[in-house]
mmCIF file of C-alpha atoms in Angstrom:
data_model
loop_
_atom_site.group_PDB
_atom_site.id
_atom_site.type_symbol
_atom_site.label_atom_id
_atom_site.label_comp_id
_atom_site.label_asym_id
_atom_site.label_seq_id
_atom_site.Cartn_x
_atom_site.Cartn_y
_atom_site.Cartn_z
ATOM 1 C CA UNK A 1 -57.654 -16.071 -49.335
ATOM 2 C CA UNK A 2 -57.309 -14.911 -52.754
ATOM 3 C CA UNK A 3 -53.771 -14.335 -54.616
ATOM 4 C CA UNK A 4 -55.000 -10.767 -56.389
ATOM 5 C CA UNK A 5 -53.028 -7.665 -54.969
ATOM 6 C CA UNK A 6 -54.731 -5.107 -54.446
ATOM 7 C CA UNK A 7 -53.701 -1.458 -53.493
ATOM 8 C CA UNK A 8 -54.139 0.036 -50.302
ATOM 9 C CA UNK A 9 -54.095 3.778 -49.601
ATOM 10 C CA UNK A 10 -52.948 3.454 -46.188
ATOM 11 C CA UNK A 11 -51.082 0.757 -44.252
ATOM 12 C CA UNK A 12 -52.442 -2.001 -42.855
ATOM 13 C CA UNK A 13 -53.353 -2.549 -39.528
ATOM 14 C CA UNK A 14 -53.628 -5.136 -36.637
ATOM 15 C CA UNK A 15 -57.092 -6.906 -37.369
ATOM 16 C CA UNK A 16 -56.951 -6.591 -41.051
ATOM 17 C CA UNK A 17 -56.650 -9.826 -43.716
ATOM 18 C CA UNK A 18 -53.075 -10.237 -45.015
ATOM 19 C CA UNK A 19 -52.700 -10.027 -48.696
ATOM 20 C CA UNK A 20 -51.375 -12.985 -50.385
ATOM 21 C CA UNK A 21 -48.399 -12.757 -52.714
ATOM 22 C CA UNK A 22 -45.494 -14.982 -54.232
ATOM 23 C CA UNK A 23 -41.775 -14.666 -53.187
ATOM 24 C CA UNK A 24 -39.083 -15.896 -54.973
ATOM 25 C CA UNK A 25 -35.727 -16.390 -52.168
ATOM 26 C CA UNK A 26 -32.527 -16.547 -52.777
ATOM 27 C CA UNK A 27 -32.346 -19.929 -52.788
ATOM 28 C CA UNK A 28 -34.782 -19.914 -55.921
ATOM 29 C CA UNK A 29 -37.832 -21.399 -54.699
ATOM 30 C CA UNK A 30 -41.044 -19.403 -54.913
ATOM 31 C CA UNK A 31 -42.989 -19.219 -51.407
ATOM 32 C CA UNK A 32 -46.414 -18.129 -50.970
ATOM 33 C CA UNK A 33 -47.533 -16.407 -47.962
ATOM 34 C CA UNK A 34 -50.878 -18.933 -47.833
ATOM 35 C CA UNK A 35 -48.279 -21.938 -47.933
ATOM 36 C CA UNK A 36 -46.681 -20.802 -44.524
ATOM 37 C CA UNK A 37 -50.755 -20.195 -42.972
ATOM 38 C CA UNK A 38 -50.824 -21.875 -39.428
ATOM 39 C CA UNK A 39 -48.344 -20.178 -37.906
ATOM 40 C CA UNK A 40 -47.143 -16.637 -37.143
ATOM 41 C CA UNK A 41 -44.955 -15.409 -40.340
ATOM 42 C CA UNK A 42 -42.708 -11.723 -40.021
ATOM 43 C CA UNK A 43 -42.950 -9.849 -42.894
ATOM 44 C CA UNK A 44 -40.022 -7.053 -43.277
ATOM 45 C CA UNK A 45 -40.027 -4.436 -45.805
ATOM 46 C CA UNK A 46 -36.440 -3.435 -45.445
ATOM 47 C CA UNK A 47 -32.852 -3.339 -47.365
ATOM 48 C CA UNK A 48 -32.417 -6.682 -48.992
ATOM 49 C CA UNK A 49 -28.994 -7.064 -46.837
ATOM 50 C CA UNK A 50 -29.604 -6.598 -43.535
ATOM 51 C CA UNK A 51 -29.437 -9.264 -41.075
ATOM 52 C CA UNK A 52 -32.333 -10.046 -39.044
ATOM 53 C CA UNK A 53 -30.034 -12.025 -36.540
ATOM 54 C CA UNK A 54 -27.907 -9.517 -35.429
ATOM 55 C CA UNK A 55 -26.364 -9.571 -31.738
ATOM 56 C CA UNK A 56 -27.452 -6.084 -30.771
ATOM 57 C CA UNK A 57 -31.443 -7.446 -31.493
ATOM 58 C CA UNK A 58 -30.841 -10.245 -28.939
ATOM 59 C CA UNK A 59 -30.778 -7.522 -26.466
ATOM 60 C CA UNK A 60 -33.673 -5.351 -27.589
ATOM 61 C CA UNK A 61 -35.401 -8.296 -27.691
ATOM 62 C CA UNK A 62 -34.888 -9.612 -24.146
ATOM 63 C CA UNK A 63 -34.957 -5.874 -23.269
ATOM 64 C CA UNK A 64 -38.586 -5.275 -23.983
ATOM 65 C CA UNK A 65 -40.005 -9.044 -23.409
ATOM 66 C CA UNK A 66 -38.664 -8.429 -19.537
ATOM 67 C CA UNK A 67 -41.052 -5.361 -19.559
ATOM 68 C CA UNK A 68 -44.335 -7.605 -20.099
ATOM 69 C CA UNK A 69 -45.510 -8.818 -16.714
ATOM 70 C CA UNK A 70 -45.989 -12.936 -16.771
ATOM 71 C CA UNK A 71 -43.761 -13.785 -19.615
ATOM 72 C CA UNK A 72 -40.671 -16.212 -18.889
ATOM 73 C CA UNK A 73 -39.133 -15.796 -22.778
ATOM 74 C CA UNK A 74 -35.714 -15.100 -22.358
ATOM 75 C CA UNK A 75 -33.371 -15.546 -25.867
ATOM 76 C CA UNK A 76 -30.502 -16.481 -25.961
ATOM 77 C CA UNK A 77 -29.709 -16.452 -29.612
ATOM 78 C CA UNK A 78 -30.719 -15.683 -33.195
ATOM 79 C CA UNK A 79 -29.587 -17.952 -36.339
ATOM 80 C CA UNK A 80 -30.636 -17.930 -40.061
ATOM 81 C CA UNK A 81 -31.559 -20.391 -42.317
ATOM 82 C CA UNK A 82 -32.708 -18.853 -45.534
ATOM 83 C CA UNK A 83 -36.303 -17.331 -44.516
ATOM 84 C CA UNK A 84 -36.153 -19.189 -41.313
ATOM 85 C CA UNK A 85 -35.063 -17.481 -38.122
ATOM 86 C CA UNK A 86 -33.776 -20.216 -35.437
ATOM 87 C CA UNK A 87 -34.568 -18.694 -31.880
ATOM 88 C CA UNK A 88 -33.118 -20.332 -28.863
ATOM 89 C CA UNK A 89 -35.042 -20.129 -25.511
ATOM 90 C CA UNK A 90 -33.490 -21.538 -21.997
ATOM 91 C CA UNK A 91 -36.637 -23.270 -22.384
ATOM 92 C CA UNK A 92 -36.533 -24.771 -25.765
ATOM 93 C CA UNK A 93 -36.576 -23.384 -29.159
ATOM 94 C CA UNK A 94 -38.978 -21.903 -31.994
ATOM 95 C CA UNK A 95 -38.575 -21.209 -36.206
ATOM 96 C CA UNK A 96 -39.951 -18.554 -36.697
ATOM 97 C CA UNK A 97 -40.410 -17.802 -41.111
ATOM 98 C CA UNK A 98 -39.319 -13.923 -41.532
ATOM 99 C CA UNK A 99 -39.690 -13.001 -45.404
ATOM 100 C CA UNK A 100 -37.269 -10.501 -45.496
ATOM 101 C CA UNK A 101 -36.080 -10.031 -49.511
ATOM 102 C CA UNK A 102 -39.351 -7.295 -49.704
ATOM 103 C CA UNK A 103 -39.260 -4.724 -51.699
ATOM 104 C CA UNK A 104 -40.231 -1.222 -49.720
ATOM 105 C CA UNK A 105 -41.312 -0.013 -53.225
ATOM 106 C CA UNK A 106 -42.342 -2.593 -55.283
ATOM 107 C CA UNK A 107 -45.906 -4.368 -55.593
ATOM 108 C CA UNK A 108 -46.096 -6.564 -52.550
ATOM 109 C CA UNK A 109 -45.711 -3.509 -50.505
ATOM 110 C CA UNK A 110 -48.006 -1.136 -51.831
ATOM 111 C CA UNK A 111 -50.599 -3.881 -51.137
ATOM 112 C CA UNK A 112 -49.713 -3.353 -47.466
ATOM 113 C CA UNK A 113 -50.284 0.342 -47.815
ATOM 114 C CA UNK A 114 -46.117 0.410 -47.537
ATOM 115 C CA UNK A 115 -44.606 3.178 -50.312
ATOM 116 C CA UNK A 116 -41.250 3.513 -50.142
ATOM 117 C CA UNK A 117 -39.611 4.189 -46.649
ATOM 118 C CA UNK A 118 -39.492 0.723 -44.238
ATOM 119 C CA UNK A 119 -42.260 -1.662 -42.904
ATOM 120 C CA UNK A 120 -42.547 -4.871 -40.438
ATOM 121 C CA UNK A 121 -45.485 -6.809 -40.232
ATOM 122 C CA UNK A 122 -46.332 -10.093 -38.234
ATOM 123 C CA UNK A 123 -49.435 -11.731 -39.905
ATOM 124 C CA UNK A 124 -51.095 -14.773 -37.290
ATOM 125 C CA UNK A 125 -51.983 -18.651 -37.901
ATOM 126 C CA UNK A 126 -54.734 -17.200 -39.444
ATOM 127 C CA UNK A 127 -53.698 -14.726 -42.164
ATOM 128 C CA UNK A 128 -54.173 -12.084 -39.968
ATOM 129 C CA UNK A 129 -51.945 -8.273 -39.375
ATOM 130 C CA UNK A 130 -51.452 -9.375 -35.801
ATOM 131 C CA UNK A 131 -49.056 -6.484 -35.628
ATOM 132 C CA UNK A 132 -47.475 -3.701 -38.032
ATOM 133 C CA UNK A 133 -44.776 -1.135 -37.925
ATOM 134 C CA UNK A 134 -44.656 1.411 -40.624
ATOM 135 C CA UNK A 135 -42.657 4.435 -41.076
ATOM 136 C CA UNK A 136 -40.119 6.422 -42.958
ATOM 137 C CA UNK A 137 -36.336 5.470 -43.611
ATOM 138 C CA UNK A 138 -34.583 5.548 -40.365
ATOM 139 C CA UNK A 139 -38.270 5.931 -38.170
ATOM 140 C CA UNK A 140 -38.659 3.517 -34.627
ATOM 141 C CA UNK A 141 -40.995 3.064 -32.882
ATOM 142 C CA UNK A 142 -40.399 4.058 -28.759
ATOM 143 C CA UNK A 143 -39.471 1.137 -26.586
ATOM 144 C CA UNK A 144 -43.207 2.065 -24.469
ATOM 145 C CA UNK A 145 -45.315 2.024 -27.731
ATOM 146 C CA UNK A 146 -43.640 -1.484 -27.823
ATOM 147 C CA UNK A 147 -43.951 -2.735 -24.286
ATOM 148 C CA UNK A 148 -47.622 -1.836 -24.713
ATOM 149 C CA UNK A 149 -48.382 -3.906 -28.046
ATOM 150 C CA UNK A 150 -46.688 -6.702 -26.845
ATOM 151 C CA UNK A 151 -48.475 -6.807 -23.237
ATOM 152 C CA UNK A 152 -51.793 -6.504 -25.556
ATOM 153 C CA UNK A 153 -50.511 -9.790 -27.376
ATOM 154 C CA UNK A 154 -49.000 -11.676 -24.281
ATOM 155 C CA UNK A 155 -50.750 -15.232 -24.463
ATOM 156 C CA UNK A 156 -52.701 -15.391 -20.719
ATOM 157 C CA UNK A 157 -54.138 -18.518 -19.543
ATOM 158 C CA UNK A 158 -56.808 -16.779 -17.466
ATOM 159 C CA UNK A 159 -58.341 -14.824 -20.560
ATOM 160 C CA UNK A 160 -61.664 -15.013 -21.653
ATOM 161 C CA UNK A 161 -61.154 -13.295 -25.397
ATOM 162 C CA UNK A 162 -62.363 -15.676 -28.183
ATOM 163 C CA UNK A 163 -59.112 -16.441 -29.585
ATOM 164 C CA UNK A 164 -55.595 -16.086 -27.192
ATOM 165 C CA UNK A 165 -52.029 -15.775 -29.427
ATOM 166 C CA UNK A 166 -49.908 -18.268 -28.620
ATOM 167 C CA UNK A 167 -46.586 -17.862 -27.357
ATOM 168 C CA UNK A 168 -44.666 -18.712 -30.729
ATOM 169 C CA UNK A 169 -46.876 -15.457 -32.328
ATOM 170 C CA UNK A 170 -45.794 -13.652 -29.377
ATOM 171 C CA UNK A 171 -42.356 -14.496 -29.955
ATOM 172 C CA UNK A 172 -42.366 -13.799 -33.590
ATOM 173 C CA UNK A 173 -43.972 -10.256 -32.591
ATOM 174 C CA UNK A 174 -41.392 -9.658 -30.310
ATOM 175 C CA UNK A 175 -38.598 -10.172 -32.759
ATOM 176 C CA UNK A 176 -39.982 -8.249 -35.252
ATOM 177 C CA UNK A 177 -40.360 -5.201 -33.198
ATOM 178 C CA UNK A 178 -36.653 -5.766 -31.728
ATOM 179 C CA UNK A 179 -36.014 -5.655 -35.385
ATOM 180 C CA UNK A 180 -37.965 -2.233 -36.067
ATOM 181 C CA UNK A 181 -36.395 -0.874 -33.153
ATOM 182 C CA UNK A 182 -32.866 -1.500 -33.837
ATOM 183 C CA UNK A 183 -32.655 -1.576 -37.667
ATOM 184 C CA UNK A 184 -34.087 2.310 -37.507
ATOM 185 C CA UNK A 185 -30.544 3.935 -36.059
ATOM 186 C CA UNK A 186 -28.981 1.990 -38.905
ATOM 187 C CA UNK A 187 -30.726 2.809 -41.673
ATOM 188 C CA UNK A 188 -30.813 6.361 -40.723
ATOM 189 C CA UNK A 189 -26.923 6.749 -40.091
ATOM 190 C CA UNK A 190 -26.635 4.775 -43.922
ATOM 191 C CA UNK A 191 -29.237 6.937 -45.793
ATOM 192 C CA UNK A 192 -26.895 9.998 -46.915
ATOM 193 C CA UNK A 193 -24.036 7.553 -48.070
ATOM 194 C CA UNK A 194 -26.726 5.438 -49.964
ATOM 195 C CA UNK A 195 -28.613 8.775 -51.443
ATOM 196 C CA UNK A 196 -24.884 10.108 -52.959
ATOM 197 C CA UNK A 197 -24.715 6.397 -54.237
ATOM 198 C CA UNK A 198 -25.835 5.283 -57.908
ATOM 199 C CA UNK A 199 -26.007 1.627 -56.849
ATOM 200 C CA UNK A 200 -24.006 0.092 -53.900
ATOM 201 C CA UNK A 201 -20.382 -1.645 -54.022
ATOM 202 C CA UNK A 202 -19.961 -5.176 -54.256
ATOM 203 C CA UNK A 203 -18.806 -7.148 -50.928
ATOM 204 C CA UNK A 204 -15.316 -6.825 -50.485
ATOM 205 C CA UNK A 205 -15.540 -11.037 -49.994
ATOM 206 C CA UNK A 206 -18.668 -13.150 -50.649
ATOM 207 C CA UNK A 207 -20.240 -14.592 -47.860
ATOM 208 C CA UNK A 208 -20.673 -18.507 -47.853
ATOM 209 C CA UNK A 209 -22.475 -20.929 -46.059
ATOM 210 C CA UNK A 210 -20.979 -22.116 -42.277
ATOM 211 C CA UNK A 211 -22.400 -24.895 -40.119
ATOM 212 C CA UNK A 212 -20.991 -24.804 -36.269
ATOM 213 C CA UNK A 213 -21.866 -26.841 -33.958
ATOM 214 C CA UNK A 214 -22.249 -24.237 -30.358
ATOM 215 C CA UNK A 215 -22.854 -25.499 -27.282
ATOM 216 C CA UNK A 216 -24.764 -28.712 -28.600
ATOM 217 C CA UNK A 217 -26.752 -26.767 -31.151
ATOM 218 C CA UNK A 218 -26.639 -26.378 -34.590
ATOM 219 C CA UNK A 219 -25.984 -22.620 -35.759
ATOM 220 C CA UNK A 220 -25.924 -21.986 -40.159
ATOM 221 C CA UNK A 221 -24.496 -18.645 -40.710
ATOM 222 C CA UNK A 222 -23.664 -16.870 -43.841
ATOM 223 C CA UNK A 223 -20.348 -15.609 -43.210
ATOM 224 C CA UNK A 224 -17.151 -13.958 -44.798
ATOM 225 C CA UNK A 225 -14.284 -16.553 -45.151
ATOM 226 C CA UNK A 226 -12.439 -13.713 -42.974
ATOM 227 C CA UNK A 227 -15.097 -13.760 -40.042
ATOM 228 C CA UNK A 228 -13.124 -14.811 -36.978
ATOM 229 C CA UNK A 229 -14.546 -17.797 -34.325
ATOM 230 C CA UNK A 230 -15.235 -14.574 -31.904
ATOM 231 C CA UNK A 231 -16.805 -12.023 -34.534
ATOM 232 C CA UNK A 232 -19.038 -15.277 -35.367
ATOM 233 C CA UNK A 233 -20.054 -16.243 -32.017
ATOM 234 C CA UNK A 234 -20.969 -12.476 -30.442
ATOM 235 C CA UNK A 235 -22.374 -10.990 -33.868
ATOM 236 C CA UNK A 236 -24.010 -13.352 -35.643
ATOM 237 C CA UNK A 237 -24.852 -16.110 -33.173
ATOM 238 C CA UNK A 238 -25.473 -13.696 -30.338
ATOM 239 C CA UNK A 239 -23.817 -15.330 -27.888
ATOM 240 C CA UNK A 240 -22.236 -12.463 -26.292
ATOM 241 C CA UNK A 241 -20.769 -14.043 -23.183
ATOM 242 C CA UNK A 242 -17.715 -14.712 -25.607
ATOM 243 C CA UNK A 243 -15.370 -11.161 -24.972
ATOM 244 C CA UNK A 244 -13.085 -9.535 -27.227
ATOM 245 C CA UNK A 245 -10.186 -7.773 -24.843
ATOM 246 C CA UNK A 246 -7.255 -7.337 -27.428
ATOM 247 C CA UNK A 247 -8.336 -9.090 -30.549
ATOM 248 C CA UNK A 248 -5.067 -9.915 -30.865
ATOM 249 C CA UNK A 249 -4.568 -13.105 -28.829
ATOM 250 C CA UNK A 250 -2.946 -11.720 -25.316
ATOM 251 C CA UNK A 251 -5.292 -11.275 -22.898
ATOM 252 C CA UNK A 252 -6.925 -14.447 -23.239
ATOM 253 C CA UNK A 253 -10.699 -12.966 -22.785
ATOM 254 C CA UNK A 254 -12.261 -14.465 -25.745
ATOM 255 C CA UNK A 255 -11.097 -18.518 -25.244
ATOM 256 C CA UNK A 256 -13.574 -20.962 -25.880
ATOM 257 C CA UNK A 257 -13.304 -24.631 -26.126
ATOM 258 C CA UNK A 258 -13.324 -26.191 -29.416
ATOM 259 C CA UNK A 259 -13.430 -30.135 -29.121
ATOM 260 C CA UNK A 260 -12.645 -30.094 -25.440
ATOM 261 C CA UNK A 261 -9.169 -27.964 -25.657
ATOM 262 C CA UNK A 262 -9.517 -24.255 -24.959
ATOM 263 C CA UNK A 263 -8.798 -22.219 -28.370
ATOM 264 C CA UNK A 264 -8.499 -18.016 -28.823
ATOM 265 C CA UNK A 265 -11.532 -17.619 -30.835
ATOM 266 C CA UNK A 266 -10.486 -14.446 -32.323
ATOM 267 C CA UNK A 267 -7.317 -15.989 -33.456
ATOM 268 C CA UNK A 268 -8.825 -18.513 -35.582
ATOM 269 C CA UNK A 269 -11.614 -18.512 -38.285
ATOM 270 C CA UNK A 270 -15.370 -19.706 -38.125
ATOM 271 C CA UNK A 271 -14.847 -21.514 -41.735
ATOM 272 C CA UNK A 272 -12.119 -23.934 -39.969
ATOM 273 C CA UNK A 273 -14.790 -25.154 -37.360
ATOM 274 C CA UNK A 274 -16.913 -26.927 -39.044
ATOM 275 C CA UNK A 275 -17.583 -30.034 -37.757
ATOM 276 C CA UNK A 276 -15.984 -29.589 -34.370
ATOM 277 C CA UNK A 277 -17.482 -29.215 -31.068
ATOM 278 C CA UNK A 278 -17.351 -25.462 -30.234
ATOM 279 C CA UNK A 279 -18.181 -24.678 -26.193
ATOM 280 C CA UNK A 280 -18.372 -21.336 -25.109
ATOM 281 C CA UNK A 281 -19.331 -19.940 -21.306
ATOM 282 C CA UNK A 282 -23.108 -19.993 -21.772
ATOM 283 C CA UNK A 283 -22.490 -23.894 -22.218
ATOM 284 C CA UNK A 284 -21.190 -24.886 -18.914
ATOM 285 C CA UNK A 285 -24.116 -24.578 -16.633
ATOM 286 C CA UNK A 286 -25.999 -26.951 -17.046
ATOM 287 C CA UNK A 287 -29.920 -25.463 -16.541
ATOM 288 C CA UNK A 288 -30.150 -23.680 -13.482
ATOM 289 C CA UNK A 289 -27.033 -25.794 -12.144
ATOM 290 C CA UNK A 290 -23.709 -23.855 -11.988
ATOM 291 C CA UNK A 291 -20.446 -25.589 -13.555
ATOM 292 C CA UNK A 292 -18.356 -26.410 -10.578
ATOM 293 C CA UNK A 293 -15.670 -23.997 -11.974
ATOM 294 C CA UNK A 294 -18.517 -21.158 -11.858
ATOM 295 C CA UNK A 295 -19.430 -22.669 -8.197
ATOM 296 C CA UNK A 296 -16.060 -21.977 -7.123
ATOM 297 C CA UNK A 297 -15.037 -18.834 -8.635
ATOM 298 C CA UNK A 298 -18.453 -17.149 -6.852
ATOM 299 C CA UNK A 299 -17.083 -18.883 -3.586
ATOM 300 C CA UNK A 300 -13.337 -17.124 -4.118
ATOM 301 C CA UNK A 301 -14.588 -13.966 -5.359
ATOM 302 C CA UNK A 302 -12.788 -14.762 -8.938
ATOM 303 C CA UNK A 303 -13.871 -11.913 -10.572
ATOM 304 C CA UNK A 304 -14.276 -8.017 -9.951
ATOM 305 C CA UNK A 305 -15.377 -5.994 -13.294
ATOM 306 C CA UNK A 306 -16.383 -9.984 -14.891
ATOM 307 C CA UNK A 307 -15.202 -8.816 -18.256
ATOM 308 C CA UNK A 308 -12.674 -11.370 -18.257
ATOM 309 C CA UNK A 309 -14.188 -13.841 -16.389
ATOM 310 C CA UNK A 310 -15.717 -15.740 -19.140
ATOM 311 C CA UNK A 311 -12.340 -16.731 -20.712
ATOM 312 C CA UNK A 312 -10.779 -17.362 -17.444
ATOM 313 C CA UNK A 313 -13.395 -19.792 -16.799
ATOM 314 C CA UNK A 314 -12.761 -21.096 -20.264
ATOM 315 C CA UNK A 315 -9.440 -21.979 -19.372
ATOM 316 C CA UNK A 316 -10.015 -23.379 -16.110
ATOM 317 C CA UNK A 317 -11.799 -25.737 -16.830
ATOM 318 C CA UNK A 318 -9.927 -26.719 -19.628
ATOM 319 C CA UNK A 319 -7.028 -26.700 -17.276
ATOM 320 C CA UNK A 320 -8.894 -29.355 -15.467
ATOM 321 C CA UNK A 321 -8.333 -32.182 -18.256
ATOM 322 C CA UNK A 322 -4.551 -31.007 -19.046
ATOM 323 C CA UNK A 323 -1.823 -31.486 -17.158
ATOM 324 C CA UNK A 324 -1.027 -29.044 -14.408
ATOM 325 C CA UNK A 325 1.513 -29.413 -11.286
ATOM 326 C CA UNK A 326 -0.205 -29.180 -8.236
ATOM 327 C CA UNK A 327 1.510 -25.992 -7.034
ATOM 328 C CA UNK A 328 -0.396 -22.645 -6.912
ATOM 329 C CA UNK A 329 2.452 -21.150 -8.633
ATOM 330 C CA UNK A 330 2.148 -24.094 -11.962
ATOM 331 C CA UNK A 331 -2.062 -23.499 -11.878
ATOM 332 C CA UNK A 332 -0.564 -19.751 -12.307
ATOM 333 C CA UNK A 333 1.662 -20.643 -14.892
ATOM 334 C CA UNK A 334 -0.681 -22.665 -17.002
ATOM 335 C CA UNK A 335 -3.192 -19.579 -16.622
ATOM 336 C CA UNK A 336 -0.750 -17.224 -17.663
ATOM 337 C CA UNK A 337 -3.386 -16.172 -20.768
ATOM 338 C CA UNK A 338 -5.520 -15.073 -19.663
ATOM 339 C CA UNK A 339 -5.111 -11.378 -17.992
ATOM 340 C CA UNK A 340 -7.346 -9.632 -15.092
ATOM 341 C CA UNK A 341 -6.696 -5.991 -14.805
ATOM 342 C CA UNK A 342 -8.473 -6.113 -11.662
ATOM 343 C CA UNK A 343 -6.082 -8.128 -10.210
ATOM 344 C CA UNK A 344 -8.034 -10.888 -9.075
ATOM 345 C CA UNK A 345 -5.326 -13.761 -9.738
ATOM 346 C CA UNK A 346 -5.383 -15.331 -5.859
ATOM 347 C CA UNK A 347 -9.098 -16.002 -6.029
ATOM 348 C CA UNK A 348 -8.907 -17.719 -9.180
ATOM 349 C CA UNK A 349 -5.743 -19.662 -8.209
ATOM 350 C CA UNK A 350 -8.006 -20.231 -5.086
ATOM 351 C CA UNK A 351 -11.028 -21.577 -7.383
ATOM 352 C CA UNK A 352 -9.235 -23.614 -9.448
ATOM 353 C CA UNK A 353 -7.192 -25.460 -6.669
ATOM 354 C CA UNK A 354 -10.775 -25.922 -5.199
ATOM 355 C CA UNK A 355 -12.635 -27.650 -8.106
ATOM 356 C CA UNK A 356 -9.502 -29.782 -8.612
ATOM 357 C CA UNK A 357 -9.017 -30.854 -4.584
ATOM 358 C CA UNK A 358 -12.638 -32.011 -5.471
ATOM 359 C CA UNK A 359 -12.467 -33.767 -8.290
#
């Protein structure tokens, strides 16, 4: 493939050859789209400062992907590493590249037949518009139109066509339309505030660079110094299991364990973690086996609406390695933190006095 651009009157479509083109990131190296050829790459003509790993795209993603019969791909989070996106499957994970810093009205885009407005594209292995979104500022396309591209691109193992996309262009595909389909609603609510705007305000606080270790995994986020532990886990990592009750340290909803002793994660901020071993509730089950805390609290009925449960569980099984009387009334006491407005406090007592007669 050649490097000359070339201007297209119309945008391009699934089938056609990708254009190549240079990139300079943020980090200062130059990328060229033939350098990344061999696997699928996400091209997104959008805002330079949106955030392709947002929590609410973990759920469109999963949303739609459930839709397509014979596909077992569900994510559990999103994290970025300059034009890498870091997706994390029950199943294992995939980097997907996602060139993002694209002008919707510069040079690169009108060779995609993009002229102003907003545009995602996922081009194959091959160099190839596997896929393409392209519409005016604040446009989506419906969740069916969707559903239906990405049961056209499902990878089958029973198909006879002369080339089948593998799952890791199917993923990329799917996050790119999450993308399209949640970044729309933005864009459109910012548009009138950006119009009446000769250029936009500076960040109130630079972001900078923070490495957590979650659940065993590595996560890099570029994050506010501000940006608490539970802002950091739910928004940016996507791991949503983490609540926020109060946000003001009471009811004990958003605890997580950081190095093995529970912790209020919106008490504390992301920059102080580095290097510590965070836990949060998606990181007790091991695979398809239930912590025994989890075992238990099913078993007592330890939960009614759940929105607490997470940090309850948190806590109990941090309770498990501190010291405790063996009364129901000091397992109540060392709970005290952690609030249920349901009122389920005697099957948790119940759950907890379970796990530790066991241990």
């Amino acid at each position: 493939m050649h490097s000359t651009l070339f201007t297209a009157a119309l945008p391009l479509v699934a089938g056609a050859a990708a254009p190549d083109f240079e990139l300079a990131q943020r980090d200062g190296r130059r990328v060229r789209l033939s350098e990344l050829r061999g696997q699928p790459v996400i091209l997104a003509f959008y805002p330079a400062d949106w955030d392709p790993a947002r929590a609410d795209q973990l759920a469109h993603f999963n949303g739609l992907v459930s839709q397509v019969p014979g596909i077992d791909a569900e994510l559990l989070g999103i994290s970025r590493d300059g034009m890498w996106c870091d997706l994390a499957f029950a199943g294992g994970a995939e980097r997907v590249p996602l060139l993002a810093d694209l002008d919707p009205g510069g040079s690169v885009a009108a060779s995609y037949g993009v002229h102003g407005g907003q545009a995602m594209f996922v081009v194959d292995a091959r160099g190839i518009v596997a896929w393409s979104h392209v519409g005016p500022a604040g446009s989506s396309p419906s969740s069916s139109e969707l559903v239906a591209a990405l049961s056209a691109l499902a990878p089958r193992a029973d198909s006879t066509a002369a080339r089948i996309p593998t799952r890791r262009e199917f993923v990329a595909t799917a996050l790119a339309a999450a993308c399209a389909l949640t970044l729309a609603p933005h864009l459109a609510r910012a548009e009138p505030l950006a119009r009446s705007l000769s250029a936009p305000p500076p960040p109130d606080v630079a972001a900078t660079r923070v490495t957590l270790r979650v659940n065993g995994r590595t996560l890099t986020l570029d994050l506010e110094p501000r940006v608490t532990l539970a802002d950091a886990l739910r928004e940016y990592a996507g791991l949503t299991g983490t609540k926020k009750g109060c946000d003001h340290g009471q009811c004990g909803a958003c605890t997580v364990h950081v190095d093995g002793r529970r912790q209020l994660s919106c008490l504390t901020f992301a920059a102080m973690h580095q290097g510590h071993e965070i836990t949060t509730v998606e990181g007790l089950a091991q695979g398809e086996s239930l912590h025994p805390m989890q075992a238990a609290f099913i078993k007592h009925d330890g939960f009614q609406c759940g929105y607490c449960t997470s940090g309850q569980l948190m806590s109990a099984t941090a309770l498990l390695k501190e010291p405790c009387g063996a009364a129901d009334a000091d397992v109540r006491e060392c709970m005290s933190g952690n609030l249920c407005r349901c009122g389920a406090y005697d099957g948790i007592v119940a759950a907890i006095q379970d796990v530790r007669r066991s241990a």
